[in-house]
Short mmCIF file of C-alpha atoms and ligand atoms in Angstrom, two decimals:
data_model
loop_
_atom_site.label_atom_id
_atom_site.label_comp_id
_atom_site.label_asym_id
_atom_site.label_seq_id
_atom_site.Cartn_x
_atom_site.Cartn_y
_atom_site.Cartn_z
CA MET Y 495 0.15 -0.03 -0.06
CA LYS Y 496 1.30 3.37 -0.70
CA LYS Y 497 2.31 5.47 2.38
CA LEU Y 498 -0.19 8.40 2.84
CA THR Y 499 2.72 10.64 4.12
CA GLY Y 500 4.27 12.69 1.45
CA LEU Y 501 1.14 12.77 -0.90
CA LYS Y 502 0.24 16.12 -0.12
CA LYS Y 503 3.71 17.62 0.21
CA ILE Y 504 4.50 20.68 -2.07
CA LYS Y 505 6.55 19.47 -4.97
CA THR Y 506 9.85 21.20 -4.71
CA ALA Y 507 12.87 21.92 -6.91
CA VAL Y 508 16.20 22.82 -5.35
CA PHE Y 509 18.80 24.65 -7.53
CA ILE Y 510 22.55 24.17 -6.86
CA SER Y 511 25.78 24.97 -8.32
CA GLY Y 512 28.31 23.45 -6.05
CA THR Y 513 28.80 20.99 -2.87
CA GLY Y 514 25.09 20.82 -2.24
CA SER Y 515 25.24 20.43 1.72
CA ASN Y 516 22.10 22.41 1.97
CA LEU Y 517 20.55 20.44 -0.57
CA LYS Y 518 21.33 17.05 1.33
CA ASN Y 519 20.09 18.63 4.45
CA LEU Y 520 16.97 19.65 2.73
CA ILE Y 521 16.37 16.22 1.19
CA LYS Y 522 16.64 14.75 4.68
CA PHE Y 523 14.35 17.20 6.08
CA SER Y 524 11.73 16.65 3.36
CA LYS Y 525 11.54 13.01 4.35
CA THR Y 526 10.44 13.73 7.88
CA ARG Y 527 6.77 13.78 8.52
CA LYS Y 528 6.58 17.29 9.65
CA SER Y 529 8.07 18.61 6.23
CA PRO Y 530 5.64 20.42 3.93
CA ILE Y 531 7.78 19.97 1.01
CA SER Y 532 9.11 16.94 -1.10
CA ILE Y 533 12.15 17.33 -3.17
CA ASN Y 534 11.13 16.18 -6.64
CA LEU Y 535 13.92 17.82 -8.70
CA ILE Y 536 17.54 18.94 -8.59
CA ILE Y 537 18.45 21.52 -11.12
CA SER Y 538 22.04 22.88 -11.66
CA ASN Y 539 23.84 25.18 -14.22
CA ASN Y 540 27.01 23.14 -13.52
CA TYR Y 541 27.34 19.37 -14.60
CA LYS Y 542 30.45 19.29 -12.39
CA ALA Y 543 28.44 20.29 -9.28
CA LYS Y 544 29.37 17.77 -6.45
CA GLY Y 545 25.82 18.14 -5.02
CA LEU Y 546 24.48 16.28 -8.13
CA ARG Y 547 25.53 13.01 -6.60
CA TYR Y 548 22.57 13.21 -3.93
CA ALA Y 549 20.21 12.84 -6.85
CA LYS Y 550 21.48 9.27 -7.35
CA GLN Y 551 21.87 8.81 -3.69
CA PHE Y 552 18.29 9.53 -2.90
CA LYS Y 553 16.72 8.69 -6.29
CA ILE Y 554 15.60 12.21 -7.07
CA LYS Y 555 15.44 13.54 -10.78
CA LYS Y 556 18.31 15.80 -11.79
CA LYS Y 557 18.63 18.18 -14.78
CA ILE Y 558 21.59 20.25 -15.97
CA PHE Y 559 21.06 23.32 -17.97
CA ASN Y 560 23.78 25.27 -19.69
CA PHE Y 561 23.42 28.90 -18.82
CA HIS Y 562 25.64 30.15 -21.34
CA ILE Y 563 22.59 31.92 -22.92
CA SER Y 564 20.58 32.52 -19.81
CA LYS Y 565 17.56 33.62 -21.59
CA ILE Y 566 17.27 30.27 -23.24
CA ALA Y 567 18.31 28.18 -20.12
CA GLU Y 568 15.77 30.07 -18.11
CA LYS Y 569 12.86 29.33 -20.75
CA ASN Y 570 13.98 25.55 -20.89
CA VAL Y 571 14.01 25.62 -16.89
CA LEU Y 572 10.59 26.98 -16.64
CA LEU Y 573 9.20 24.39 -19.22
CA PHE Y 574 10.68 21.66 -17.38
CA LEU Y 575 9.42 22.89 -13.94
CA GLU Y 576 5.96 22.89 -15.45
CA LYS Y 577 6.36 19.41 -16.81
CA GLU Y 578 7.29 18.19 -13.41
CA LYS Y 579 4.54 20.28 -11.79
CA ILE Y 580 6.87 21.91 -9.42
CA ASN Y 581 5.31 24.43 -7.12
CA PHE Y 582 8.15 25.61 -4.91
CA ILE Y 583 11.85 26.39 -5.45
CA CYS Y 584 14.73 26.49 -2.90
CA LEU Y 585 17.86 28.01 -4.19
CA ALA Y 586 20.94 26.57 -2.35
CA GLY Y 587 24.12 27.69 -3.53
CA PHE Y 588 22.88 28.39 -7.11
CA MET Y 589 25.21 30.88 -8.58
CA LYS Y 590 23.37 32.16 -11.31
CA ILE Y 591 21.28 35.35 -11.13
CA LEU Y 592 17.76 34.71 -12.39
CA SER Y 593 15.92 37.18 -14.46
CA LYS Y 594 12.96 39.33 -13.41
CA ASN Y 595 10.87 37.42 -15.91
CA PHE Y 596 11.85 34.10 -14.26
CA ILE Y 597 11.28 35.29 -10.69
CA LYS Y 598 7.77 36.65 -11.57
CA LYS Y 599 6.68 33.15 -12.42
CA PHE Y 600 7.60 31.87 -8.99
CA ASN Y 601 6.52 35.04 -7.05
CA GLY Y 602 6.43 34.19 -3.33
CA LYS Y 603 7.30 30.51 -4.14
CA MET Y 604 11.14 30.77 -4.46
CA ILE Y 605 13.35 31.09 -1.45
CA ASN Y 606 17.22 31.51 -1.07
CA ILE Y 607 19.63 31.05 1.67
CA HIS Y 608 22.40 33.37 1.89
CA PRO Y 609 25.59 33.35 4.21
CA SER Y 610 25.30 36.66 5.86
CA LEU Y 611 23.01 38.71 8.29
CA LEU Y 612 21.13 40.43 5.29
CA PRO Y 613 21.00 43.20 4.52
CA LYS Y 614 24.48 43.21 5.33
CA TYR Y 615 26.94 41.84 2.72
CA LYS Y 616 24.81 40.96 -0.11
CA GLY Y 617 26.64 39.16 -3.08
CA LEU Y 618 29.86 37.21 -2.63
CA ASN Y 619 32.83 36.85 -0.10
CA THR Y 620 30.38 37.43 2.91
CA HIS Y 621 32.93 35.93 5.35
CA GLU Y 622 35.82 37.70 4.24
CA LYS Y 623 33.90 41.03 4.42
CA ALA Y 624 32.62 40.31 7.93
CA ILE Y 625 36.20 39.35 9.31
CA LYS Y 626 37.75 42.39 7.46
CA ASN Y 627 35.23 44.64 9.13
CA LYS Y 628 35.94 43.06 12.47
CA ASP Y 629 32.25 42.18 13.12
CA LYS Y 630 31.44 40.64 16.16
CA PHE Y 631 28.64 38.43 14.46
CA ALA Y 632 28.16 36.69 11.15
CA GLY Y 633 25.33 34.46 10.36
CA CYS Y 634 22.82 33.35 7.42
CA THR Y 635 19.43 34.35 6.14
CA VAL Y 636 16.74 32.67 4.47
CA HIS Y 637 14.71 35.19 2.14
CA TYR Y 638 12.19 35.24 -0.65
CA VAL Y 639 13.73 35.70 -4.00
CA THR Y 640 13.11 39.17 -5.77
CA ALA Y 641 14.44 40.85 -8.89
CA LYS Y 642 16.92 42.64 -6.58
CA LEU Y 643 19.81 40.37 -5.56
CA ASP Y 644 19.75 39.19 -1.99
CA SER Y 645 17.10 41.78 -1.04
CA GLY Y 646 13.60 39.86 -0.84
CA LYS Y 647 11.69 39.78 2.42
CA ILE Y 648 13.64 38.17 5.15
CA ILE Y 649 11.97 34.89 6.49
CA MET Y 650 14.50 33.93 9.20
CA GLN Y 651 18.00 34.55 10.31
CA LYS Y 652 20.45 32.77 12.64
CA LYS Y 653 23.63 34.41 14.29
CA VAL Y 654 26.95 33.14 15.06
CA GLY Y 655 29.74 34.85 17.10
CA ILE Y 656 33.11 35.60 15.42
CA THR Y 657 36.04 34.97 17.34
CA THR Y 658 39.53 36.60 16.80
CA GLU Y 659 40.90 33.19 15.82
CA ASP Y 660 38.30 32.80 13.06
CA ASN Y 661 39.24 33.05 9.39
CA SER Y 662 36.99 32.98 6.47
CA ASN Y 663 37.11 29.11 6.31
CA SER Y 664 36.28 28.61 9.94
CA LEU Y 665 33.59 31.00 9.89
CA ALA Y 666 32.15 29.49 6.74
CA LYS Y 667 32.07 26.11 8.35
CA LYS Y 668 30.36 27.64 11.39
CA VAL Y 669 27.83 29.54 9.38
CA LEU Y 670 27.15 26.33 7.15
CA LYS Y 671 26.16 24.59 10.33
CA LYS Y 672 23.63 27.03 11.21
CA GLU Y 673 22.37 27.16 7.64
CA HIS Y 674 21.27 23.61 8.02
CA LYS Y 675 19.13 24.34 10.91
CA LEU Y 676 17.77 27.46 9.45
CA TYR Y 677 16.71 26.32 5.95
CA PRO Y 678 14.20 23.71 7.18
CA ALA Y 679 12.97 26.21 9.96
CA ALA Y 680 12.20 28.76 7.57
CA ILE Y 681 10.42 26.39 5.36
CA LEU Y 682 8.28 25.43 8.18
CA LYS Y 683 7.63 28.90 9.06
CA ILE Y 684 6.19 29.93 5.60
CA LEU Y 685 4.67 26.56 4.60
CA ASN Y 686 2.81 25.23 7.76
C1 GRF M 588 26.00 28.31 1.33
O1 GRF M 588 26.73 29.08 2.15
C2 GRF M 588 24.85 29.17 0.95
O2 GRF M 588 24.40 30.10 1.96
C3 GRF M 588 25.44 29.96 -0.31
O3 GRF M 588 26.06 29.05 -0.87
C4 GRF M 588 26.73 27.87 0.00
C5 GRF M 588 26.27 26.69 -0.61
O4 GRF M 588 26.81 25.65 0.03
N1 GRF M 588 24.31 30.48 -0.96
P1 GRF M 588 26.28 24.13 -0.17
O5 GRF M 588 26.48 23.90 -1.70
O6 GRF M 588 24.88 24.09 0.18
O7 GRF M 588 27.14 23.28 0.68
#
């Protein structure tokens, strides 16, 4: 008999470009009873992304799109998402900036995790910036995706302390641990 749990979960795609530790964490979360989402698709712009291995490991469909001409790529991604009946998108280390047109199609249904306490340090090299500025705290943010980079409505944040021994690598590790707690919590907050 088919299990009832999971049937009503929101069909979600996770977009990645690299390691995929957030992806793995979200997959594990999605398999818990309390999760409002199921991960049905992994999308990447990078066929070498390490995180793509989780597609095989967890038997999830994956699809890689060449973003060389992003307008064409986005069109194909949208068609594929429609075909797979995807209703929600989690960006997790996806290194391409999506266009206004794409974002409009998933308005309020696409979220991102960013490794800083937004609005501080939008864009790249957030940990280097926090250390260079001698900040006492770093952290991570889950927010809605809007046309302006890393500027959509904040859903949740988590802080970590920065010590004098920290460098950008150690800080990245500390923040990533928090990210793995934050992303599921943020999803529960908005979708429950
Ligand atoms: C994370 O730090 C995330 O906040 C940022 O990119 C990194 C992705 O890490 N957007 P991973 O691929 O999930 O391990």
